Tab-separated table of C-alpha atoms in Angstrom:
chain	number	residue	atom	x	y	z
A	2	MET	CA	-6.203	-63.338	25.285
A	3	ALA	CA	-3.577	-60.688	24.359
A	4	ASN	CA	-5.277	-60.248	21.024
A	5	MET	CA	-8.541	-59.039	22.545
A	6	ARG	CA	-6.767	-56.644	24.814
A	7	ASP	CA	-4.750	-55.191	21.931
A	8	ILE	CA	-7.850	-54.590	19.896
A	9	ARG	CA	-9.615	-52.954	22.806
A	10	LEU	CA	-6.704	-50.584	23.411
A	11	ARG	CA	-6.518	-49.696	19.751
A	12	MET	CA	-10.237	-48.970	19.624
A	13	LYS	CA	-9.926	-46.770	22.661
A	14	SER	CA	-7.198	-44.666	21.085
A	15	ILE	CA	-9.115	-44.377	17.820
A	16	ARG	CA	-12.160	-43.234	19.740
A	17	GLN	CA	-10.081	-40.525	21.380
A	18	THR	CA	-8.737	-39.346	18.039
A	19	LEU	CA	-12.251	-39.375	16.671
A	20	GLN	CA	-13.332	-37.055	19.460
A	21	ILE	CA	-10.559	-34.631	18.573
A	22	THR	CA	-11.254	-34.657	14.842
A	23	ASN	CA	-14.940	-34.228	15.516
A	24	ALA	CA	-14.307	-31.256	17.794
A	25	MET	CA	-11.949	-29.664	15.307
A	26	LYS	CA	-14.539	-30.053	12.607
A	27	LEU	CA	-17.157	-28.314	14.707
A	28	ILE	CA	-14.788	-25.489	15.610
A	29	SER	CA	-13.870	-24.978	11.973
A	30	THR	CA	-17.528	-24.899	11.013
A	31	SER	CA	-18.324	-22.157	13.461
A	32	LYS	CA	-15.192	-20.146	12.610
A	33	LEU	CA	-16.037	-20.421	8.926
A	34	ARG	CA	-19.507	-19.084	9.562
A	35	ARG	CA	-18.126	-16.155	11.529
A	36	ALA	CA	-15.567	-15.326	8.843
A	37	LYS	CA	-18.232	-15.348	6.154
A	38	MET	CA	-20.449	-13.080	8.219
A	39	GLN	CA	-17.652	-10.617	8.830
A	40	LEU	CA	-16.704	-10.548	5.174
A	41	GLU	CA	-20.278	-9.716	4.268
A	42	GLN	CA	-20.354	-6.863	6.762
A	43	THR	CA	-17.250	-5.222	5.377
A	44	GLU	CA	-18.102	-5.747	1.738
A	45	PRO	CA	-20.195	-2.604	1.125
A	46	TYR	CA	-17.409	-0.387	2.459
A	47	PHE	CA	-14.612	-1.800	0.343
A	48	ASN	CA	-16.761	-2.202	-2.758
A	49	LYS	CA	-17.687	1.441	-2.569
A	50	ILE	CA	-14.056	2.488	-2.198
A	51	ARG	CA	-13.147	0.436	-5.218
A	52	GLU	CA	-15.993	2.020	-7.159
A	53	THR	CA	-14.990	5.558	-6.258
A	54	MET	CA	-11.378	4.892	-7.141
A	55	GLY	CA	-12.350	3.426	-10.469
A	56	ASP	CA	-14.477	6.469	-11.047
A	57	ILE	CA	-11.634	8.897	-10.520
A	58	VAL	CA	-9.163	6.846	-12.481
A	59	ARG	CA	-11.474	6.437	-15.475
A	60	ARG	CA	-12.365	10.083	-15.582
A	61	SER	CA	-8.836	11.360	-15.508
A	62	GLN	CA	-7.118	9.223	-18.094
A	63	ASP	CA	-4.027	11.396	-18.266
A	64	LEU	CA	-3.516	11.280	-14.527
A	65	GLN	CA	0.119	10.718	-13.596
A	66	TYR	CA	-0.327	9.100	-10.247
A	67	ARG	CA	2.523	7.526	-8.341
A	68	TYR	CA	0.817	4.221	-7.639
A	69	PHE	CA	0.328	3.649	-11.354
A	70	ASP	CA	4.030	4.087	-11.997
A	71	LYS	CA	5.414	0.792	-13.282
A	72	ARG	CA	9.004	1.963	-12.773
A	73	LEU	CA	10.103	0.270	-15.942
A	74	ALA	CA	13.305	2.291	-15.973
A	75	LYS	CA	14.679	0.490	-12.957
A	76	PRO	CA	17.200	-2.219	-13.884
A	77	GLU	CA	16.225	-4.464	-11.004
A	78	ARG	CA	12.613	-4.544	-9.950
A	79	HIS	CA	11.948	-5.798	-6.463
A	80	LYS	CA	8.820	-7.826	-6.012
A	81	ALA	CA	7.191	-8.430	-2.673
A	82	TYR	CA	4.842	-11.331	-2.028
A	83	LEU	CA	2.466	-11.418	0.879
A	84	VAL	CA	2.084	-15.109	1.663
A	85	ILE	CA	-0.943	-16.052	3.712
A	86	THR	CA	-0.796	-19.439	5.430
A	87	GLY	CA	-2.427	-20.799	8.548
A	88	ASP	CA	-0.969	-21.070	12.022
A	89	LYS	CA	-1.779	-24.742	12.278
A	90	GLY	CA	-1.621	-27.792	10.093
A	91	LEU	CA	-4.226	-30.522	9.812
A	92	ALA	CA	-5.996	-28.700	7.021
A	93	GLY	CA	-5.396	-31.037	4.114
A	94	GLY	CA	-3.342	-29.486	1.339
A	95	TYR	CA	-4.176	-25.914	2.294
A	96	ASN	CA	-0.773	-24.755	3.546
A	97	HIS	CA	1.209	-26.904	1.176
A	98	ASN	CA	-0.545	-25.540	-1.909
A	99	ILE	CA	0.235	-21.960	-0.902
A	100	ILE	CA	3.899	-22.748	-0.266
A	101	LYS	CA	4.201	-24.532	-3.590
A	102	LEU	CA	2.598	-21.651	-5.479
A	103	THR	CA	4.857	-19.149	-3.737
A	104	GLU	CA	7.961	-21.057	-4.762
A	105	GLU	CA	6.697	-21.192	-8.326
A	106	SER	CA	5.927	-17.498	-8.642
A	107	CYS	CA	8.436	-15.707	-6.442
A	108	PRO	CA	11.767	-15.164	-8.259
A	109	SER	CA	14.590	-16.750	-6.283
A	110	ASP	CA	17.380	-14.573	-7.708
A	111	GLY	CA	17.249	-12.095	-4.847
A	112	THR	CA	14.653	-9.754	-6.366
A	113	GLY	CA	11.730	-11.503	-4.716
A	114	PHE	CA	10.868	-10.677	-1.127
A	115	LEU	CA	8.437	-12.346	1.177
A	116	LEU	CA	6.004	-10.958	3.696
A	117	LEU	CA	4.572	-13.739	5.790
A	118	ILE	CA	1.363	-14.224	7.677
A	119	GLY	CA	0.912	-17.484	9.551
A	120	ASN	CA	3.232	-19.791	11.446
A	121	ILE	CA	3.369	-22.581	8.897
A	122	GLY	CA	4.700	-20.376	6.129
A	123	LYS	CA	7.071	-18.647	8.492
A	124	ARG	CA	8.616	-21.860	9.712
A	125	TYR	CA	8.971	-23.170	6.191
A	126	PHE	CA	10.510	-20.088	4.580
A	127	LEU	CA	12.864	-19.275	7.459
A	128	ARG	CA	14.957	-22.209	6.328
A	129	ARG	CA	14.814	-21.299	2.633
A	130	SER	CA	16.841	-18.858	0.596
A	131	TYR	CA	14.169	-16.174	0.075
A	132	PRO	CA	14.777	-12.872	1.791
A	133	ILE	CA	11.995	-12.220	4.259
A	134	LEU	CA	10.984	-8.587	4.504
A	135	GLU	CA	8.673	-8.956	7.433
A	136	SER	CA	6.535	-11.544	9.107
A	137	PHE	CA	3.317	-10.599	10.802
A	138	HIS	CA	1.955	-12.436	13.723
A	139	PHE	CA	-1.708	-12.289	14.520
A	140	SER	CA	-3.991	-14.358	16.658
A	141	THR	CA	-5.712	-17.277	15.046
A	142	SER	CA	-9.179	-15.781	15.201
A	143	VAL	CA	-10.881	-14.047	12.303
A	144	PRO	CA	-8.613	-11.349	10.831
A	145	THR	CA	-9.575	-7.756	11.622
A	146	VAL	CA	-9.561	-4.641	9.482
A	147	TYR	CA	-7.008	-3.188	11.858
A	148	GLU	CA	-4.519	-5.979	11.192
A	149	ALA	CA	-4.974	-5.587	7.466
A	150	LYS	CA	-4.370	-1.859	7.761
A	151	GLU	CA	-1.130	-2.460	9.596
A	152	ILE	CA	0.117	-4.628	6.758
A	153	SER	CA	-1.060	-2.356	3.969
A	154	ASP	CA	0.461	0.719	5.635
A	155	TYR	CA	3.753	-1.105	5.858
A	156	VAL	CA	3.564	-2.111	2.189
A	157	LEU	CA	2.731	1.432	1.066
A	158	GLU	CA	5.685	2.763	3.020
A	159	GLN	CA	8.003	0.284	1.348
A	160	PHE	CA	6.540	1.087	-2.050
A	161	ASP	CA	6.861	4.832	-1.521
A	162	SER	CA	10.461	4.531	-0.427
A	163	GLY	CA	11.286	2.482	-3.508
A	164	ALA	CA	12.273	-0.629	-1.572
A	165	ILE	CA	9.686	-2.623	-3.491
A	166	ASP	CA	8.302	-2.015	-6.970
A	167	GLU	CA	5.612	-4.642	-7.100
A	168	PHE	CA	3.302	-6.125	-4.546
A	169	HIS	CA	1.536	-9.446	-4.883
A	170	ILE	CA	-0.623	-11.472	-2.548
A	171	VAL	CA	-0.490	-15.263	-2.488
A	172	PHE	CA	-3.711	-16.477	-0.946
A	173	THR	CA	-6.395	-19.121	-1.271
A	174	ARG	CA	-9.541	-18.153	-3.090
A	175	MET	CA	-12.715	-19.881	-2.045
A	176	TYR	CA	-14.973	-20.550	-5.007
A	177	SER	CA	-17.070	-22.976	-3.003
A	178	SER	CA	-16.532	-25.040	0.105
A	179	VAL	CA	-14.916	-27.774	-1.962
A	180	LYS	CA	-13.138	-25.631	-4.555
A	181	LEU	CA	-10.226	-23.876	-2.881
A	182	VAL	CA	-7.705	-22.485	-5.332
A	183	PRO	CA	-4.369	-20.887	-4.381
A	184	GLU	CA	-3.876	-17.686	-6.383
A	185	VAL	CA	-1.380	-14.883	-6.904
A	186	LEU	CA	-3.000	-11.468	-7.020
A	187	LYS	CA	-1.055	-8.464	-8.284
A	188	VAL	CA	-1.930	-5.380	-6.266
A	189	LEU	CA	0.727	-2.710	-6.835
A	190	PRO	CA	1.389	-0.868	-9.052
A	191	LEU	CA	-2.287	-0.294	-9.745
A	192	GLU	CA	-3.584	-0.988	-13.224
A	193	LEU	CA	-6.346	0.776	-15.089
A	194	GLY	CA	-7.826	-2.574	-16.012
A	195	ASP	CA	-8.430	-3.379	-12.333
A	196	PHE	CA	-11.252	-0.894	-12.204
A	197	ALA	CA	-14.547	-1.076	-14.004
A	198	PRO	CA	-15.577	2.061	-15.899
A	199	PRO	CA	-18.470	4.089	-14.486
A	200	THR	CA	-21.790	3.121	-15.966
A	201	GLY	CA	-25.210	4.647	-16.600
A	202	LYS	CA	-26.048	8.053	-15.248
A	203	LEU	CA	-22.806	8.208	-13.308
A	204	ALA	CA	-20.749	8.204	-16.496
A	205	GLU	CA	-22.272	11.483	-17.694
A	206	THR	CA	-21.781	13.462	-14.506
A	207	THR	CA	-18.710	15.489	-13.856
A	208	ILE	CA	-17.552	15.316	-10.289
A	209	ALA	CA	-15.546	18.035	-8.629
A	210	TYR	CA	-12.645	16.657	-6.641
A	211	ILE	CA	-11.739	18.802	-3.680
A	212	PRO	CA	-8.974	19.899	-3.595
A	213	SER	CA	-7.671	17.719	-6.461
A	214	PRO	CA	-8.109	14.192	-7.859
A	215	GLU	CA	-4.662	13.326	-6.518
A	216	ALA	CA	-5.580	14.366	-3.000
A	217	VAL	CA	-8.731	12.265	-3.110
A	218	LEU	CA	-6.733	9.315	-4.423
A	219	ASP	CA	-4.183	9.848	-1.657
A	220	SER	CA	-6.850	9.222	0.912
A	221	LEU	CA	-8.436	6.379	-1.062
A	222	VAL	CA	-5.413	4.265	-1.977
A	223	PRO	CA	-4.446	3.231	1.574
A	224	LYS	CA	-8.049	2.253	2.232
A	225	TYR	CA	-8.315	0.398	-1.038
A	226	LEU	CA	-5.117	-1.487	-0.323
A	227	SER	CA	-6.131	-2.400	3.199
A	228	GLY	CA	-9.430	-3.582	1.729
A	229	VAL	CA	-7.655	-5.864	-0.723
A	230	VAL	CA	-5.355	-7.222	1.987
A	231	TYR	CA	-8.261	-7.688	4.349
A	232	GLY	CA	-10.319	-9.474	1.716
A	233	ALA	CA	-7.433	-11.828	0.970
A	234	MET	CA	-6.866	-12.480	4.663
A	235	VAL	CA	-10.474	-13.291	5.390
A	236	GLU	CA	-10.868	-15.411	2.291
A	237	SER	CA	-7.731	-17.345	3.212
A	238	PHE	CA	-9.003	-17.754	6.729
A	239	ALA	CA	-12.325	-19.054	5.459
A	240	SER	CA	-10.511	-21.373	3.043
A	241	GLU	CA	-8.350	-22.713	5.851
A	242	GLN	CA	-11.375	-23.460	7.985
A	243	SER	CA	-13.132	-25.049	5.059
A	244	ALA	CA	-10.074	-27.179	4.219
A	245	ARG	CA	-9.789	-28.238	7.831
A	246	MET	CA	-13.453	-29.054	7.966
A	247	THR	CA	-13.173	-31.331	4.944
A	248	ALA	CA	-9.973	-32.943	6.230
A	249	MET	CA	-11.436	-33.550	9.673
A	250	ASP	CA	-14.667	-34.818	8.206
A	251	SER	CA	-12.881	-37.506	6.213
A	252	ALA	CA	-10.653	-38.275	9.200
A	253	SER	CA	-13.747	-38.815	11.338
A	254	LYS	CA	-15.282	-41.011	8.673
A	255	ASN	CA	-12.112	-43.089	8.408
A	256	ALA	CA	-11.969	-43.455	12.169
A	257	GLN	CA	-15.531	-44.664	12.221
A	258	GLU	CA	-14.836	-47.190	9.484
A	259	MET	CA	-11.800	-48.477	11.347
A	260	LEU	CA	-13.853	-48.787	14.508
A	261	GLU	CA	-16.436	-50.875	12.692
A	262	VAL	CA	-13.831	-53.228	11.288
A	263	LEU	CA	-12.090	-53.482	14.648
A	264	GLN	CA	-15.388	-54.165	16.397
A	265	LEU	CA	-15.972	-57.123	14.075
A	266	THR	CA	-12.460	-58.444	14.650
A	267	TYR	CA	-12.937	-57.980	18.367
A	268	ASN	CA	-16.238	-59.886	18.382
A	269	ARG	CA	-14.662	-62.682	16.417
A	270	ALA	CA	-11.703	-62.851	18.780
A	271	ARG	CA	-14.064	-62.894	21.750
A	272	GLN	CA	-16.144	-65.671	20.158
A	273	THR	CA	-12.999	-67.682	19.461
A	274	ALA	CA	-11.906	-67.266	23.051
A	275	ILE	CA	-15.298	-68.390	24.374
A	276	THR	CA	-15.408	-71.370	22.036
A	277	GLN	CA	-11.954	-72.337	23.152
A	278	GLU	CA	-12.910	-72.092	26.812
A	279	VAL	CA	-16.051	-74.174	26.285
A	280	THR	CA	-14.054	-76.764	24.358
A	281	GLU	CA	-11.542	-76.927	27.174
A	282	ILE	CA	-14.195	-77.327	29.867
A	283	VAL	CA	-16.048	-79.998	27.927
A	284	ALA	CA	-12.820	-81.803	27.209
A	285	GLY	CA	-11.884	-81.611	30.897
A	286	ALA	CA	-15.316	-82.896	32.007
A	287	MET	CA	-15.165	-85.742	29.534
A	288	ALA	CA	-11.717	-86.693	30.775
A	289	LEU	CA	-13.071	-86.773	34.349
A	290	ASN	CA	-16.046	-88.969	33.328
A	291	GLU	CA	-13.788	-91.509	31.792
B	22	MET	CA	-41.273	18.878	4.784
B	23	GLU	CA	-37.793	20.039	3.967
B	24	PRO	CA	-36.131	18.606	0.867
B	25	THR	CA	-33.828	15.688	1.612
B	26	PHE	CA	-31.115	13.585	0.053
B	27	ASN	CA	-30.108	9.993	0.676
B	28	LEU	CA	-27.301	9.790	3.182
B	29	GLU	CA	-25.144	6.722	3.618
B	30	ILE	CA	-22.319	6.584	6.105
B	31	ILE	CA	-20.471	3.303	5.794
B	32	THR	CA	-17.680	1.941	7.985
B	33	PRO	CA	-15.921	-1.408	7.563
B	34	TYR	CA	-17.945	-2.800	10.446
B	35	ARG	CA	-21.444	-1.600	9.691
B	36	VAL	CA	-23.654	0.787	7.802
B	37	PHE	CA	-23.684	3.678	10.266
B	38	VAL	CA	-26.393	5.772	8.628
B	39	GLY	CA	-28.624	4.832	5.733
B	40	THR	CA	-31.509	7.272	5.653
B	41	ALA	CA	-32.857	10.510	4.215
B	42	SER	CA	-31.210	13.626	5.573
B	43	GLU	CA	-31.736	17.356	5.163
B	44	MET	CA	-28.187	18.504	5.694
B	45	ILE	CA	-24.752	17.330	6.680
B	46	ILE	CA	-21.658	19.250	7.761
B	47	VAL	CA	-18.285	17.534	7.577
B	48	ASN	CA	-14.621	18.457	7.887
B	49	THR	CA	-12.674	18.007	4.664
B	50	ILE	CA	-8.948	18.583	4.381
B	51	ASP	CA	-9.792	22.052	3.064
B	52	GLY	CA	-12.114	22.952	5.919
B	53	GLU	CA	-15.778	22.567	6.719
B	54	LEU	CA	-18.179	21.560	4.003
B	55	GLY	CA	-21.942	21.711	4.303
B	56	ILE	CA	-24.073	19.656	1.959
B	57	LEU	CA	-27.705	20.490	1.176
B	58	PRO	CA	-29.956	18.733	-1.330
B	59	ASP	CA	-29.117	19.488	-4.978
B	60	HIS	CA	-25.439	19.863	-4.249
B	61	GLU	CA	-23.111	19.584	-7.230
B	62	PRO	CA	-21.350	16.226	-7.628
B	63	VAL	CA	-18.243	16.300	-5.504
B	64	ALA	CA	-15.689	14.002	-3.880
B	65	ALA	CA	-13.444	15.066	-1.039
B	66	PRO	CA	-11.266	13.476	1.635
B	67	ILE	CA	-12.563	13.792	5.172
B	68	VAL	CA	-10.358	14.299	8.203
B	69	ILE	CA	-10.843	12.974	11.719
B	70	GLY	CA	-13.361	15.139	13.515
B	71	PRO	CA	-16.955	15.801	14.404
B	72	ILE	CA	-19.791	15.818	11.880
B	73	LYS	CA	-23.324	17.183	12.095
B	74	VAL	CA	-26.293	15.575	10.405
B	75	LYS	CA	-29.880	16.772	10.251
B	76	ILE	CA	-32.277	13.856	10.144
B	77	GLY	CA	-36.019	14.365	10.434
B	78	GLY	CA	-35.630	17.972	11.546
B	79	LYS	CA	-33.212	17.146	14.347
B	80	TRP	CA	-29.492	17.833	14.407
B	81	LYS	CA	-27.282	15.000	15.539
B	82	ASN	CA	-23.572	14.971	16.244
B	83	ALA	CA	-21.217	12.113	15.543
B	84	ALA	CA	-17.496	11.417	15.659
B	85	VAL	CA	-15.835	10.049	12.535
B	86	SER	CA	-12.290	9.076	11.620
B	87	ASP	CA	-10.730	9.823	8.263
B	88	GLY	CA	-12.364	8.801	5.028
B	89	ILE	CA	-14.003	10.160	1.948
B	90	LEU	CA	-17.231	11.923	1.001
B	91	GLU	CA	-18.932	11.554	-2.340
B	92	VAL	CA	-21.986	13.425	-3.578
B	93	VAL	CA	-23.605	12.107	-6.750
B	94	HIS	CA	-27.251	12.435	-7.830
B	95	GLU	CA	-28.935	13.250	-4.536
B	96	ARG	CA	-26.940	10.498	-2.929
B	97	VAL	CA	-24.325	11.366	-0.349
B	98	THR	CA	-21.955	8.564	0.546
B	99	MET	CA	-19.425	8.792	3.308
B	100	LEU	CA	-16.800	6.093	3.727
B	101	VAL	CA	-15.006	6.332	7.024
B	102	GLY	CA	-12.821	4.080	9.155
B	103	ALA	CA	-15.067	4.509	12.175
B	104	ALA	CA	-18.173	6.433	13.166
B	105	GLU	CA	-19.978	6.762	16.492
B	106	TRP	CA	-22.960	8.567	17.982
B	107	PRO	CA	-22.376	10.410	21.273
B	108	GLU	CA	-24.148	7.710	23.286
B	109	GLU	CA	-22.006	4.959	21.781
B	110	ILE	CA	-18.672	6.455	22.755
B	111	ASP	CA	-16.704	4.729	25.475
B	112	VAL	CA	-15.480	7.793	27.361
B	113	ALA	CA	-13.067	5.884	29.599
B	114	ARG	CA	-11.473	4.253	26.597
B	115	ALA	CA	-11.141	7.565	24.775
B	116	GLU	CA	-9.527	9.101	27.871
B	117	ARG	CA	-7.065	6.232	28.035
B	118	SER	CA	-6.099	6.441	24.392
B	119	ARG	CA	-5.760	10.212	24.726
B	120	ALA	CA	-3.297	9.764	27.589
B	121	ARG	CA	-1.460	7.070	25.663
B	122	ALA	CA	-1.167	9.232	22.557
B	123	LEU	CA	0.127	12.194	24.562
B	124	GLU	CA	2.687	9.946	26.208
B	125	ARG	CA	3.852	8.625	22.892
B	126	LEU	CA	4.012	12.075	21.334
B	127	LYS	CA	6.351	13.166	24.092
B	128	ASP	CA	8.681	10.192	23.764
B	129	THR	CA	8.922	9.543	20.095
B	130	THR	CA	11.455	10.950	17.717
B	131	VAL	CA	10.393	8.895	14.716
B	132	VAL	CA	8.303	10.844	12.234
B	133	TRP	CA	5.734	8.206	11.363
B	134	GLU	CA	5.248	7.309	15.012
B	135	ALA	CA	4.529	10.926	15.796
B	136	HIS	CA	2.046	11.001	12.912
B	137	ARG	CA	0.254	8.000	14.281
B	138	ALA	CA	0.190	9.369	17.788
B	139	LYS	CA	-1.205	12.664	16.515
B	140	ALA	CA	-3.956	10.875	14.626
B	141	ALA	CA	-4.787	8.797	17.696
B	142	LEU	CA	-4.859	11.947	19.835
B	143	LEU	CA	-7.179	13.665	17.390
B	144	ARG	CA	-9.518	10.667	17.326
B	145	ALA	CA	-9.629	10.502	21.106
B	146	GLU	CA	-10.245	14.238	21.491
B	147	THR	CA	-12.997	14.204	18.884
B	148	ARG	CA	-14.696	11.342	20.691
B	149	LEU	CA	-14.463	13.115	24.035
B	150	LYS	CA	-15.819	16.323	22.570
B	151	ILE	CA	-18.746	14.557	20.946
B	152	ALA	CA	-19.470	12.463	24.018
B	153	LYS	CA	-19.615	15.572	26.180
B	154	GLY	CA	-22.206	17.019	23.878
B	155	SER	CA	-20.467	20.157	22.693
B	156	THR	CA	-21.413	21.164	19.170
B	157	PRO	CA	-18.847	20.842	16.416
């Protein structure tokens, strides 16, 4: 009867895995909901900052502002990439897609630098040839504005000192729960085209900037940048949860299918065993009767 | 009824104020700025400190961290990192961060660390001042 026992053991282990995948799916679902809620809360703030910045930039076309400087004169332009991966695997192609995109877009001739968020990316790139500028470690819960500010302050410092000339973010954009697309977003230097021109009544008003447009921009840029970083972090986080949800959902489905098949095989094996036993008893009884 | 304007104070975590107001006094990097209805369009950076708002005939104090103020078309928008009413302030926490900032200010020799500590100290002191009910 070894066959029956084997099947039973196998079913038991599948059932345990199923419990784990099911739990992970539920956790991801609730984390995803929280991330979405938090993103919605912060949206008005960062949208408004973006608007105000666009306003200033559009009004003062001849503004020579340092974050618009493309530094074309420099012979070697250093590009920094903020790579956002998860801390854990088991999320389908989520982490892999980001790593692949990073390798495609980041120049490997020594002018590309990496800033890493997330354990998976860190472990992967530590063994590769890219210079790593910094890796940030945060808890696995929903990213906070504070964490984003820490990163953006660091990036601004590096940009100001001339250590980096460009700043990109590699993250996963979530178009819908099934359409997760890894993207590279160029953040610094700022471009006029990033900002929509003022519309309607706003376009006709002249605004006084106290003490100067530059000073207002000085206080806006760090907030704008932290907003962009934060948005990317939360969207990546939501994407990760969504990817994990989908992966765990199909894992649970597969486990259930396997259980069904195994149950059938088990029943058949049991039936065979019973038939055999009955045959043996009958045969034995008949032998006695003779 | 005094004339009013629409006041919006927005932080990353919530909409702090979204109501009609008669007057607001804030600290910009150039000093105090009072806004009444019909103010000219203006944008200015705000520094960490207390603000005063008049809503429904009553003055209220609040503590804000740095941000920006924009006045356009009878709409005053303030974007700040954090904002709290006196009753919301965690006095014990503010005391702790004040002590921590002082400690750090004493020890540090790095410029940016000193900057950060100073900002933290200012935030904590503003909170304490507002919580204790003294007027800005």
